[in-house]
Coordinates of C-alpha atoms and ligand atoms in Angstrom, one line a residue:
X1 CA 19.7 32.6 -23.3
X2 CA 22.0 33.5 -26.2
X3 CA 23.6 30.5 -27.8
X4 CA 26.9 31.1 -29.3
X5 CA 28.3 28.4 -31.6
X6 CA 31.9 28.1 -30.5
X7 CA 33.0 25.5 -33.0
X8 CA 33.3 22.8 -30.4
X9 CA 33.5 19.5 -32.2
X10 CA 34.3 17.0 -29.5
X11 CA 33.7 16.9 -25.8
X12 CA 35.8 14.8 -23.5
X13 CA 36.7 14.2 -19.8
X14 CA 39.5 16.4 -18.6
X15 CA 39.5 15.4 -15.0
X16 CA 38.3 12.6 -12.7
X17 CA 37.9 12.0 -9.0
X18 CA 36.2 9.7 -6.6
X19 CA 35.4 9.3 -2.9
X20 CA 34.7 6.3 -0.9
X21 CA 33.7 6.4 2.8
X22 CA 36.2 5.1 5.2
X23 CA 34.1 2.4 6.8
X24 CA 34.5 -1.1 5.2
X25 CA 31.6 -3.4 5.8
X26 CA 32.5 -7.1 5.0
X27 CA 30.4 -10.1 4.2
X28 CA 31.5 -11.4 7.6
X29 CA 29.9 -8.3 9.2
X30 CA 26.7 -9.1 7.3
X31 CA 26.7 -12.7 8.5
X32 CA 26.2 -11.3 12.0
X33 CA 23.1 -9.4 10.9
X34 CA 21.1 -11.6 8.5
X35 CA 20.9 -15.3 7.5
X36 CA 23.6 -15.2 4.8
X37 CA 27.1 -16.3 4.2
X38 CA 30.3 -15.0 2.7
X39 CA 30.1 -18.1 0.4
X40 CA 26.6 -17.2 -0.9
X41 CA 27.3 -13.5 -1.4
X42 CA 30.7 -14.2 -3.1
X43 CA 29.4 -16.8 -5.5
X44 CA 26.0 -15.2 -6.3
X45 CA 27.2 -11.6 -6.6
X46 CA 31.1 -11.3 -6.6
X47 CA 30.9 -8.9 -3.7
X48 CA 33.3 -9.3 -0.7
X49 CA 32.9 -5.9 1.0
X50 CA 31.3 -2.5 0.5
X51 CA 31.8 1.0 2.0
X52 CA 29.2 2.6 4.3
X53 CA 29.0 6.4 4.8
X54 CA 28.9 7.8 8.3
X55 CA 25.6 9.2 9.8
X56 CA 27.1 12.7 9.2
X57 CA 27.7 12.1 5.5
X58 CA 25.0 12.6 2.9
X59 CA 25.1 12.2 -0.9
X60 CA 26.2 15.9 -1.3
X61 CA 29.2 15.3 1.1
X62 CA 30.4 12.3 -0.9
X63 CA 29.8 14.2 -4.2
X64 CA 31.8 17.3 -2.9
X65 CA 34.9 15.2 -2.1
X66 CA 34.8 13.4 -5.5
X67 CA 34.2 16.8 -7.2
X68 CA 37.1 18.5 -5.5
X69 CA 39.4 15.7 -6.6
X70 CA 38.1 15.9 -10.2
X71 CA 38.6 19.7 -10.3
X72 CA 42.1 19.3 -9.1
X73 CA 42.8 16.7 -11.7
X74 CA 41.4 19.1 -14.4
X75 CA 43.3 22.1 -13.0
X76 CA 40.0 23.9 -12.9
X77 CA 38.7 26.2 -10.2
X78 CA 35.2 25.7 -8.8
X79 CA 34.3 29.3 -9.5
X80 CA 34.9 28.7 -13.2
X81 CA 32.4 25.8 -13.4
X82 CA 29.5 26.5 -15.8
X83 CA 27.2 23.5 -15.0
X84 CA 26.8 20.9 -12.2
X85 CA 24.7 17.8 -12.8
X86 CA 24.4 15.3 -10.0
X87 CA 23.0 11.8 -10.8
X88 CA 21.5 10.3 -7.7
X89 CA 18.7 8.3 -6.3
X90 CA 19.7 9.1 -2.7
X91 CA 19.6 12.9 -2.8
X92 CA 20.2 14.7 0.6
X93 CA 16.5 15.9 0.4
X94 CA 13.6 15.8 -2.1
X95 CA 14.6 19.4 -2.8
X96 CA 16.7 21.5 -3.2
X97 CA 18.7 19.5 -5.6
X98 CA 21.9 17.8 -4.4
X99 CA 23.7 19.7 -7.2
X100 CA 22.8 23.0 -5.5
X101 CA 24.2 21.7 -2.2
X102 CA 27.4 20.7 -4.0
X103 CA 27.6 24.1 -5.7
X104 CA 27.4 25.8 -2.3
X105 CA 30.0 23.4 -0.8
X106 CA 32.4 23.9 -3.7
X107 CA 31.8 27.7 -4.1
X108 CA 30.9 27.3 -7.7
X109 CA 28.6 30.3 -7.7
X110 CA 28.4 30.7 -11.5
X111 CA 27.2 27.2 -12.2
X112 CA 23.7 26.2 -13.2
X113 CA 22.7 23.1 -11.2
X114 CA 20.3 20.2 -11.4
X115 CA 19.9 16.6 -10.4
X116 CA 18.9 13.8 -12.7
X117 CA 17.1 10.6 -11.7
X118 CA 18.2 7.7 -13.9
X119 CA 19.3 5.3 -11.2
X120 CA 22.3 3.2 -12.1
X121 CA 22.5 4.7 -15.6
X122 CA 22.4 8.2 -14.1
X123 CA 26.1 8.9 -14.6
X124 CA 25.9 8.0 -18.3
X125 CA 22.7 10.0 -18.8
X126 CA 24.3 13.0 -17.1
X127 CA 27.5 12.8 -19.2
X128 CA 25.3 12.8 -22.3
X129 CA 23.3 15.9 -21.2
X130 CA 26.5 17.8 -20.2
X131 CA 28.1 16.9 -23.6
X132 CA 25.1 18.4 -25.4
X133 CA 25.3 21.7 -23.4
X134 CA 29.0 22.0 -24.3
X135 CA 28.6 21.0 -27.9
X136 CA 25.8 23.6 -28.4
X137 CA 28.1 26.3 -27.1
X138 CA 25.8 27.1 -24.1
X139 CA 28.5 26.2 -21.6
X140 CA 32.3 25.7 -21.7
X141 CA 32.6 23.1 -19.0
X142 CA 30.5 20.9 -16.7
X143 CA 30.9 18.9 -13.5
X144 CA 29.1 15.5 -13.6
X145 CA 28.8 13.5 -10.4
X146 CA 27.3 10.1 -9.6
X147 CA 26.8 10.0 -5.8
X148 CA 24.9 7.6 -3.7
X149 CA 24.3 6.8 0.0
X150 CA 22.4 3.6 -0.7
X151 CA 22.9 2.5 2.9
X152 CA 20.2 5.1 3.8
X153 CA 17.6 3.2 1.7
X154 CA 18.7 -0.3 2.5
X155 CA 16.6 -2.6 4.7
X156 CA 19.4 -4.1 6.8
X157 CA 17.1 -7.0 7.8
X158 CA 16.3 -8.0 4.2
X159 CA 19.0 -10.5 3.0
X160 CA 17.7 -10.3 -0.5
X161 CA 18.9 -6.7 -0.9
X162 CA 21.2 -5.6 2.0
X163 CA 24.2 -7.6 0.8
X164 CA 24.2 -5.9 -2.5
X165 CA 24.7 -2.1 -2.0
X166 CA 27.4 0.3 -1.0
X167 CA 28.1 4.1 -0.8
X168 CA 30.4 6.3 -2.8
X169 CA 30.8 9.0 -5.4
X170 CA 32.6 9.5 -8.7
X171 CA 33.0 12.8 -10.6
X172 CA 34.3 14.1 -13.8
X173 CA 34.9 17.4 -15.6
X174 CA 33.8 17.7 -19.2
X175 CA 35.1 20.3 -21.7
X176 CA 35.9 20.7 -25.3
X177 CA 38.9 18.6 -26.4
X178 CA 41.2 18.6 -29.4
X179 CA 41.7 14.9 -29.6
X180 CA 39.6 11.9 -28.4
X181 CA 36.4 12.6 -26.5
X182 CA 32.8 11.2 -26.7
X183 CA 32.2 9.5 -30.0
X184 CA 28.7 8.0 -29.5
X185 CA 25.9 7.5 -26.9
X186 CA 23.0 5.2 -26.7
X187 CA 20.3 5.9 -24.0
X188 CA 17.1 3.9 -23.5
X189 CA 14.3 3.1 -21.1
X190 CA 11.5 0.6 -20.5
X191 CA 9.0 2.1 -18.1
X192 CA 6.7 -1.0 -18.3
X193 CA 9.2 -2.8 -16.2
X194 CA 9.5 0.0 -13.6
X195 CA 8.0 -2.2 -10.9
X196 CA 11.1 -4.5 -10.8
X197 CA 13.2 -2.1 -8.8
X198 CA 11.6 0.7 -6.7
X199 CA 11.6 2.8 -3.5
X200 CA 7.8 2.7 -3.1
X201 CA 7.2 5.5 -0.5
X202 CA 8.2 9.0 0.3
X203 CA 7.0 10.5 -3.0
X204 CA 3.6 11.9 -4.1
X205 CA 2.2 8.4 -4.7
X206 CA 2.8 7.2 -1.1
X207 CA 3.7 10.2 1.1
X208 CA 5.5 9.3 4.4
X209 CA 3.1 8.0 7.0
X210 CA 3.3 5.7 10.1
X211 CA 1.9 3.0 7.8
X212 CA 4.6 3.4 5.1
X213 CA 7.3 3.4 7.8
X214 CA 5.9 0.3 9.5
X215 CA 5.5 -1.5 6.2
X216 CA 9.2 -0.7 5.4
X217 CA 8.2 1.0 2.1
X218 CA 11.1 3.5 2.4
X219 CA 13.6 0.8 1.5
X220 CA 14.7 -0.7 -1.9
X221 CA 12.3 -3.4 -3.2
X222 CA 13.7 -5.6 -5.9
X223 CA 12.8 -8.5 -8.1
X224 CA 16.4 -9.7 -8.6
X225 CA 15.8 -12.6 -10.9
X226 CA 13.8 -10.7 -13.5
X227 CA 16.2 -7.8 -13.4
X228 CA 19.2 -10.1 -13.8
X229 CA 17.8 -11.4 -17.2
X230 CA 17.0 -7.9 -18.4
X231 CA 20.4 -6.6 -17.3
X232 CA 22.3 -9.3 -19.3
X233 CA 20.2 -8.8 -22.4
X234 CA 20.1 -5.0 -22.4
X235 CA 23.8 -4.4 -21.3
X236 CA 25.0 -6.7 -24.1
X237 CA 22.7 -5.1 -26.7
X238 CA 23.8 -1.6 -25.6
X239 CA 27.5 -2.4 -26.2
X240 CA 26.7 -3.6 -29.7
X241 CA 24.5 -0.6 -30.5
X242 CA 26.7 2.1 -29.1
X243 CA 29.8 0.7 -30.9
X244 CA 27.9 0.4 -34.2
X245 CA 26.8 4.1 -33.8
X246 CA 30.5 4.9 -33.5
X247 CA 31.3 2.9 -36.6
X248 CA 33.2 0.4 -34.4
X249 CA 32.9 -3.2 -33.3
X250 CA 33.7 -5.2 -30.2
X251 CA 37.2 -5.9 -31.6
X252 CA 38.0 -2.1 -31.4
X253 CA 37.1 -1.9 -27.8
X254 CA 40.0 -1.6 -25.3
X255 CA 38.1 -1.6 -22.1
X256 CA 34.4 -1.9 -21.0
X257 CA 33.5 0.0 -17.8
X258 CA 30.2 -1.5 -16.8
X259 CA 27.8 -0.8 -14.0
X260 CA 28.7 -3.2 -11.2
X261 CA 25.5 -4.9 -10.1
X262 CA 26.6 -8.5 -10.1
X263 CA 29.7 -10.3 -11.4
X264 CA 27.6 -13.0 -13.0
X265 CA 25.8 -10.3 -15.1
X266 CA 29.2 -9.0 -16.3
X267 CA 30.5 -12.4 -17.2
X268 CA 27.3 -13.2 -19.1
X269 CA 27.6 -9.9 -21.0
X270 CA 31.2 -10.8 -21.8
X271 CA 30.0 -14.2 -23.2
X272 CA 27.1 -12.7 -25.2
X273 CA 29.3 -10.0 -26.8
X274 CA 32.3 -12.3 -27.2
X275 CA 34.4 -9.9 -25.2
X276 CA 37.3 -11.4 -23.2
X277 CA 36.7 -10.9 -19.5
X278 CA 40.2 -9.3 -19.4
X279 CA 38.7 -6.3 -21.2
X280 CA 36.1 -5.7 -18.5
X281 CA 36.8 -3.5 -15.5
X282 CA 35.6 -5.1 -12.2
X283 CA 35.6 -3.5 -8.8
X284 CA 32.4 -5.0 -7.5
X285 CA 34.3 -7.2 -5.0
X286 CA 35.4 -4.0 -3.1
X287 CA 32.4 -1.8 -3.3
X288 CA 29.2 -3.7 -4.2
X289 CA 26.5 -1.9 -6.3
X290 CA 26.7 1.9 -5.8
X291 CA 24.1 2.7 -8.5
X292 CA 25.0 5.9 -10.3
X293 CA 28.4 6.0 -8.6
X294 CA 29.5 2.6 -9.7
X295 CA 30.3 3.5 -13.4
X296 CA 31.8 6.8 -12.3
X297 CA 34.1 5.3 -9.7
X298 CA 35.1 2.4 -12.0
X299 CA 36.0 4.9 -14.8
X300 CA 38.1 7.0 -12.4
X301 CA 39.9 4.0 -11.0
X302 CA 40.6 2.5 -14.4
X303 CA 42.2 5.9 -15.6
X304 CA 44.2 6.5 -12.4
X305 CA 45.5 2.9 -12.2
X306 CA 46.7 3.2 -15.8
X307 CA 44.3 0.6 -17.2
X308 CA 43.0 3.3 -19.6
X309 CA 45.7 4.9 -21.7
X310 CA 45.6 7.7 -24.2
X311 CA 44.0 6.6 -27.5
X312 CA 42.0 3.7 -25.9
X313 CA 38.5 3.1 -26.9
X314 CA 36.5 3.0 -23.7
X315 CA 32.8 1.9 -23.5
X316 CA 30.6 2.8 -20.5
X317 CA 27.6 0.5 -20.1
X318 CA 25.0 1.0 -17.3
X319 CA 21.6 -0.4 -16.5
X320 CA 19.2 0.1 -13.7
X321 CA 15.8 1.0 -12.2
X322 CA 13.3 2.5 -14.6
X323 CA 14.3 0.4 -16.4
X324 CA 16.9 2.7 -17.9
X325 CA 20.2 2.1 -19.7
X326 CA 23.0 4.1 -21.2
X327 CA 26.1 3.3 -23.0
X328 CA 28.8 5.6 -24.3
X329 CA 32.0 5.3 -26.5
X330 CA 34.8 7.6 -25.5
X331 CA 38.2 7.8 -27.2
X332 CA 40.7 8.5 -24.4
Ligands
UT7_401 O1 21.7 -2.1 -10.2 C1 20.5 -2.3 -10.8 C2 20.3 -3.6 -11.5 N1 20.4 -4.6 -10.5 C3 20.5 -5.8 -10.9 O2 20.6 -6.0 -12.1 C4 20.4 -7.0 -9.9 C5 20.1 -8.2 -10.6 N2 19.9 -9.4 -9.8 C6 20.9 -10.1 -9.1 O3 22.0 -9.7 -9.1 C7 20.5 -11.4 -8.5 O4 19.2 -11.7 -8.9 C8 20.6 -11.3 -6.9 C9 22.0 -11.3 -6.5 C10 19.8 -10.2 -6.4 C11 20.0 -12.6 -6.4 O5 20.7 -13.7 -6.9 P1 19.8 -15.0 -7.5 O6 20.8 -16.0 -7.9 O7 18.9 -14.4 -8.5 O8 19.1 -15.5 -6.2 P2 17.5 -15.7 -6.0 O9 16.9 -14.3 -5.7 O10 16.9 -16.5 -7.0 O11 17.5 -16.5 -4.7 C12 18.0 -17.8 -4.6 C13 18.0 -18.3 -3.2 C14 16.6 -18.1 -2.5 O12 16.4 -19.2 -1.6 P3 15.3 -20.3 -2.1 O13 14.0 -19.6 -2.3 O14 15.9 -20.9 -3.3 O15 15.4 -21.2 -0.9 C15 16.9 -16.8 -1.7 O16 16.1 -16.8 -0.5 O17 19.0 -17.6 -2.4 C16 18.3 -17.0 -1.3 N3 19.0 -15.8 -0.9 C17 20.0 -15.8 -0.1 N4 20.7 -16.7 0.6 C18 21.7 -16.3 1.4 C19 18.7 -14.5 -1.3 N5 19.6 -13.7 -0.8 C20 20.4 -14.4 0.0 C21 21.5 -14.1 0.8 N6 22.1 -15.1 1.5 N7 21.9 -12.8 1.0

């Protein structure tokens, strides 16, 4: 491939879109399925309801709808897309990539396509990869999507996990910008704690068998308590590190767009970083934890509702299975 340096100095988000399935599943609905209560779920997690995709909808369908909305917002045609990256842990299939299925659905024939697996930090990882492609002059634009159908890997009989997750997709278009754009990124991982959050079977370690199905190894397994502590420590640290990389401090931050895993995690991050809770965007009560889609949808909502204005310093902050984390400072 011939790399042409095109003098791109800054890459920014020029369009955003999101899609949430119609079906609203409330804590009251869950009370009828497992031994739980609205009171427990609300006080322990902050979640009141979540969206559940229909049996006909897979991750690529959610991604397609979010992507169409982002393309419209950016006034860009699908045929002009250079790159599609989908961040997901619930791909339609092991292969082909969900990005290829999105390409087909959109008619983005020219785009290179791949998925990335970085769980709840997937959207931030994917943004960073797309930024590098554009900065290097390889591509002019990219579609980045975080899309999840977590309901498909949820054990609806396990109260420890089934109350937490929801389905949805968020998308954005990246391109070179004259003002604002991505200022700094901080990505990290800690594979030695990979056992804390897994989908044990269905891969090459434990291929699907009658045994894996009967042992319910195709559903999310989580050690919530341990993850909680890591999430608070790492998400707080990431905010400090990424701001420092940008030559900024917490005082300069206008809004934090965090991964939405638990409201208590976010309030603890606020305390540790001395950030007023009013500077944090919350939507967990409506959607629960949507892994890679959480940060993407939160960013889209914050922009569309006017919470993010031109010139604002926005920090994305995500953490999840791997363990992986990613934070990014964007000047809007
Ligand atoms: O997105 C990727 C990153 N994910 C995270 O960071 C998730 C982090 N973890 C968490 O958000 C929290 O750990 C959970 C929300 C998952 C759990 O909250 P917790 O305060 O850590 O509860 P716990 O697991 O310590 O359980 C406390 C009690 C237990 O009962 P006993 O053993 O004390 O009698 C659980 O069995 O709460 C019980 N429990 C429930 N009770 C009612 C667990 N789930 C439920 C439930 N309803 N749904």
